[in-house]
Tab-separated table of C-alpha atoms and ligand atoms in Angstrom:
chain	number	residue	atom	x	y	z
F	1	UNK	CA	38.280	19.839	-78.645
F	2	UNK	CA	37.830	20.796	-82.387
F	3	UNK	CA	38.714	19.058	-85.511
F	4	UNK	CA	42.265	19.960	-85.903
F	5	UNK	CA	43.728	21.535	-82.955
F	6	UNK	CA	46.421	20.775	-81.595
F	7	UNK	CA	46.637	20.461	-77.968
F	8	UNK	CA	48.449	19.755	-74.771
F	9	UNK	CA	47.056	16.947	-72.501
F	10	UNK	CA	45.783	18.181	-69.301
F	11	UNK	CA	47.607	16.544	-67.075
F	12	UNK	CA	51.522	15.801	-66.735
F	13	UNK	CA	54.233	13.513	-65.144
F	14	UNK	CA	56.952	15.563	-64.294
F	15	UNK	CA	59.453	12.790	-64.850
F	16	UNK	CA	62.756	14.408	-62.572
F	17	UNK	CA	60.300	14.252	-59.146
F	18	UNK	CA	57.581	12.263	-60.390
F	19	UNK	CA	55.036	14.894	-59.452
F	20	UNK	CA	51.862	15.085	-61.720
F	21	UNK	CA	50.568	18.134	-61.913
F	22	UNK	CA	47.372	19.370	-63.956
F	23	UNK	CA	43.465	18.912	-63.627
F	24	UNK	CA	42.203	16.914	-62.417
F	25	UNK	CA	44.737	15.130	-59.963
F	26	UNK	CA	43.482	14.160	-56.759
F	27	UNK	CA	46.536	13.918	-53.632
F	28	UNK	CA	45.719	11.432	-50.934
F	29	UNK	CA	48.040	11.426	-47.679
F	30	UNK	CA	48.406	8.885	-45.308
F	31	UNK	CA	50.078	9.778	-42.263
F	32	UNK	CA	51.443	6.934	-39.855
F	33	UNK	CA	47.855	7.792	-37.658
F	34	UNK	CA	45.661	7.008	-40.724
F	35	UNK	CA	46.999	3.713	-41.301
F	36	UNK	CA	46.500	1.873	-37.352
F	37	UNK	CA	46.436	-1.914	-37.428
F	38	UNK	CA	48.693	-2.645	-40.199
F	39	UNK	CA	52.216	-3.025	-38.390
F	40	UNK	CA	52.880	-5.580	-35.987
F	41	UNK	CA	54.497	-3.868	-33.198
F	42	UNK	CA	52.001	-1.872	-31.511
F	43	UNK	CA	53.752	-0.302	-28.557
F	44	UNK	CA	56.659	1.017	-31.429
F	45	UNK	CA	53.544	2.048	-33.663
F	46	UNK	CA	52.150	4.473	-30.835
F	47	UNK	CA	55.527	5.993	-29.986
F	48	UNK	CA	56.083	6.967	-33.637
F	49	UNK	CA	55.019	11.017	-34.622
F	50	UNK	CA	51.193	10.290	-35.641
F	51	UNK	CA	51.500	13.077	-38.394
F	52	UNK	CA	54.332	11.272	-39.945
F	53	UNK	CA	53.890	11.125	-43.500
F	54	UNK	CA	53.737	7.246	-44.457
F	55	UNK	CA	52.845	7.190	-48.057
F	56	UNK	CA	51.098	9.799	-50.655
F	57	UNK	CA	49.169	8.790	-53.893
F	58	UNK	CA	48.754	11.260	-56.481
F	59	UNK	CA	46.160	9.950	-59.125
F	60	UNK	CA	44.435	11.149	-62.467
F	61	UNK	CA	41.131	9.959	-62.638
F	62	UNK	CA	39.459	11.085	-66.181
F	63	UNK	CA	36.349	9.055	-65.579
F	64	UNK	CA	34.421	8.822	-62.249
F	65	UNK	CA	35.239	5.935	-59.999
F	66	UNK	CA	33.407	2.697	-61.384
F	67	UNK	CA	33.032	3.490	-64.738
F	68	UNK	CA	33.483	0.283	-66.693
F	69	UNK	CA	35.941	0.110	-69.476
F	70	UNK	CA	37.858	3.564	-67.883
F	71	UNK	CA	41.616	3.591	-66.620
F	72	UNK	CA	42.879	5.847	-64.257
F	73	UNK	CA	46.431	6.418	-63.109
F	74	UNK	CA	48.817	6.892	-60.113
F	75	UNK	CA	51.652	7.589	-58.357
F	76	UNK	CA	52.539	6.347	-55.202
F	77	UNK	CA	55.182	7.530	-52.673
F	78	UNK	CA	55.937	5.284	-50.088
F	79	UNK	CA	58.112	7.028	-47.490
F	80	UNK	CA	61.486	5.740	-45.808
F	81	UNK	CA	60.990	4.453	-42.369
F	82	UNK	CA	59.948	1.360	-40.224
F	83	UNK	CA	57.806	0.757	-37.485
F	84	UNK	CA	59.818	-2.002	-34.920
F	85	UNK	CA	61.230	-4.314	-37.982
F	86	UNK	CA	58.450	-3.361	-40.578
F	87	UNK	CA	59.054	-1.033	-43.002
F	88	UNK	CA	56.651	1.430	-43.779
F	89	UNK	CA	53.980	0.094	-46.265
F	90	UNK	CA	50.563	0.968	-48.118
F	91	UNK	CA	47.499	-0.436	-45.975
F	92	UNK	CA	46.990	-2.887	-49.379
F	93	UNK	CA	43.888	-3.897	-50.761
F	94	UNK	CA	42.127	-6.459	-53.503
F	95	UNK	CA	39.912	-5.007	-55.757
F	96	UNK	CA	36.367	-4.623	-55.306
F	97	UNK	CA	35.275	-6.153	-58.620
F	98	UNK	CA	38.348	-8.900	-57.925
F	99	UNK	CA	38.947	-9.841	-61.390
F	100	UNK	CA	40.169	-6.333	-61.933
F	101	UNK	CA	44.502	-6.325	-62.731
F	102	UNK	CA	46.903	-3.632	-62.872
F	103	UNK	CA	50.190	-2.694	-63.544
F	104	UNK	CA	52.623	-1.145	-61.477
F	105	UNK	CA	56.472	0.131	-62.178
F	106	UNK	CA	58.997	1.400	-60.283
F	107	UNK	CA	60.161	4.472	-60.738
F	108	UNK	CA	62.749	5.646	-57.896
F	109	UNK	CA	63.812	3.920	-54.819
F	110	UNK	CA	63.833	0.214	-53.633
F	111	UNK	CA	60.705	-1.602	-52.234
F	112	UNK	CA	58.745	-4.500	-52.738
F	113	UNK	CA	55.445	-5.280	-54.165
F	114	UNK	CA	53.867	-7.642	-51.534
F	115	UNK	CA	51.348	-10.135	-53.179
F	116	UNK	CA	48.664	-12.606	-51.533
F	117	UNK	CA	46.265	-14.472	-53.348
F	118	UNK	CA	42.524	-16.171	-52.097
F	119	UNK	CA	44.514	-19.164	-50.592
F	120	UNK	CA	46.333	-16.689	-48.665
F	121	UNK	CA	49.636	-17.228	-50.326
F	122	UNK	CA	51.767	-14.303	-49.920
F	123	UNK	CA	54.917	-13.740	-51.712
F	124	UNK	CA	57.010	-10.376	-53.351
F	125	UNK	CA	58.655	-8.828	-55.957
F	126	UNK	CA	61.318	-6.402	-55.918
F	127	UNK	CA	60.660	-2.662	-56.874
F	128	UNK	CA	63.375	-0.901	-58.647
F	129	UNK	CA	63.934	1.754	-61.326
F	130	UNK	CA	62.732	0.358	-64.161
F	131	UNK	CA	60.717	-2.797	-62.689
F	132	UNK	CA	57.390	-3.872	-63.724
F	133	UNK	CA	54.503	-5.651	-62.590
F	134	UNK	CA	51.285	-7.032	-63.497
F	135	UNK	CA	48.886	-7.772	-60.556
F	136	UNK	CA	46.648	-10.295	-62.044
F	137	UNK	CA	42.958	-11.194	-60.796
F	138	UNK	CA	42.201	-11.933	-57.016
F	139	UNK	CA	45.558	-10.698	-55.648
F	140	UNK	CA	46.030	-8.252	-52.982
F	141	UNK	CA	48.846	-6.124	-53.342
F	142	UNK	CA	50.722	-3.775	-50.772
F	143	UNK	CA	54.181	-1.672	-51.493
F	144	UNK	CA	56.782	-1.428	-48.377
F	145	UNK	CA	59.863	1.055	-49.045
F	146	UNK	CA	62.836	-1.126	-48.177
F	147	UNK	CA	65.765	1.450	-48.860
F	148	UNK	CA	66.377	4.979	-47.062
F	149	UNK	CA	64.903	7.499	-50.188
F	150	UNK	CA	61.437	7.601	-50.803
F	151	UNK	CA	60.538	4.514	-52.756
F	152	UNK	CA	58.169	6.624	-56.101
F	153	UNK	CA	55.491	3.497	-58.162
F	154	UNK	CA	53.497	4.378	-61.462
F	155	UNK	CA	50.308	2.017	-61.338
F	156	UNK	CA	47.493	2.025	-63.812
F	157	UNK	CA	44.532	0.525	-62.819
F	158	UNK	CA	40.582	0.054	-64.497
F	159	UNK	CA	38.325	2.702	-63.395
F	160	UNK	CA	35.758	-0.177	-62.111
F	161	UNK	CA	38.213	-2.152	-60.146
F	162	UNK	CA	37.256	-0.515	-56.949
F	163	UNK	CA	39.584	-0.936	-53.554
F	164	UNK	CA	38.346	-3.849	-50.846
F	165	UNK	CA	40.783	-2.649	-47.814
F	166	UNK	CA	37.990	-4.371	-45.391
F	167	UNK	CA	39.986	-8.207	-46.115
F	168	UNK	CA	43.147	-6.851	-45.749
F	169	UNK	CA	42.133	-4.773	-42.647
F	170	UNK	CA	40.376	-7.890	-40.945
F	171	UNK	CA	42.550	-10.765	-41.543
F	172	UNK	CA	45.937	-9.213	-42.717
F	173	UNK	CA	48.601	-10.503	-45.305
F	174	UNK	CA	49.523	-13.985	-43.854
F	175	UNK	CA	53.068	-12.593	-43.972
F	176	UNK	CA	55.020	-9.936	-43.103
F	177	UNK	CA	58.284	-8.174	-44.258
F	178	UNK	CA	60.176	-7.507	-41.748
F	179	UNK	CA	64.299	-6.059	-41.591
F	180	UNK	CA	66.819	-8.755	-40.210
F	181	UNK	CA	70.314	-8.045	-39.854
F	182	UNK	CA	70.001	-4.952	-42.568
F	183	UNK	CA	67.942	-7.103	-45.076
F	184	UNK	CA	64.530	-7.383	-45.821
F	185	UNK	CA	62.763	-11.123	-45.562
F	186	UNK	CA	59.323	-12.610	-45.658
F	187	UNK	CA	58.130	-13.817	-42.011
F	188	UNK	CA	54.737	-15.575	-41.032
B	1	LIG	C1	47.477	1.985	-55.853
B	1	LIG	C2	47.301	2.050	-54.323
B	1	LIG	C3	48.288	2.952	-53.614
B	1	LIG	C4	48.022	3.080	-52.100
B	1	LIG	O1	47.154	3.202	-56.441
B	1	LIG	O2	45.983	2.473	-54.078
B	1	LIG	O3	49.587	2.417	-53.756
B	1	LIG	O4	47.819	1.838	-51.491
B	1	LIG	P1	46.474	1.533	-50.688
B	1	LIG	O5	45.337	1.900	-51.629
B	1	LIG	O6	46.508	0.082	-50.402
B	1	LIG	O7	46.465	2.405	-49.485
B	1	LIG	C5	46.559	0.856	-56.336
B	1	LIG	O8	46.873	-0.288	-56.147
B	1	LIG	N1	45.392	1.178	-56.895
B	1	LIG	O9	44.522	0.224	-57.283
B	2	LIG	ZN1	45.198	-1.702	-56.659
């Protein structure tokens, strides 16, 4: 840039579809057979369409991944559907450097924000137009889409905070959100 012009950023949040579009963005899909092991019902898990679309994150990185002091920011797009009683969710993760928060809002759709910290305590907070939440330190976080539209999150994250999916994908959440009678609830 120069000293006195006047510019557009490079990147955009189209905000009637939540789309970003621009350089750079980086898209990420996540089709029901990239994300095995996370839903309790096998048998229903290998009977669902493997190229399903589960959930898409569209993200503007501006600094490379690990650079301390950096943000970078996403969109995630969880899609309707359930596999047996669970609803289709993000595999979830801590972050690597686990001191490392972010935010996330809701933007379209219903959901929840599933939350477990060290001691394994696991609890959730609705997602809704307009809701926001701050993922402290330590705490892994997961989205499920709990409604029948595709369930859209802003997040904004550190550009050092790094993903650990390893925890998550060895020992789980220690519990799960499951559909009873029509309504979501939190089972162990
Ligand atoms: C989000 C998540 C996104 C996808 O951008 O990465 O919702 O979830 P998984 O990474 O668990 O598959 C975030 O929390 N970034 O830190
Ligand atoms: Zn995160």
């Amino acid at each position: 840039m120069k000293h006195l012009e006047i510019m557009k950023s490079p990147v955009e949040l189209n905000l009637n579809d939540y789309r970003m579009t621009g350089e750079p963005v980086i898209n990420q899909v996540r089709k029901i057979k990239d994300i095995p092991g996370i839903f309790q019902d096998e048998k229903a898990y290998s009977e669902m369409n493997p190229d399903q679309l589960a959930y898409t994150v569209q993200a503007w990185m501006p600094v490379a991944e690990g650079t301390p002091g950096g943000l970078f920011f996403g969109v995630s797009t969880i899609y309707p559907g359930k596999v047996g009683n669970e609803y289709f969710m993000t595999k979830g993760h801590f972050h690597s450097l686990g001191d490392r928060a972010e935010f996330y809002w809701g933007l379209h759709g219903k959901g929840m924000l599933i939350l477990m910290d060290r001691e394994r305590n696991t609890w959730a907070e609705e997602v809704y137009p307009g809701s926001l939440h701050y993922i402290r330190d330590e705490i892994a976080h997961r989205l499920a889409n709990t409604g029948n539209e595709k369930l859209i999150v802003g997040a904004c994250w550190p550009s050092d905070a790094g993903h650990d999916y390893e925890e998550i994908a060895k020992n789980g959440f220690s519990a799960r959100l499951v559909e009873v009678e029509g309504k979501p609830i939190m089972i162990v």
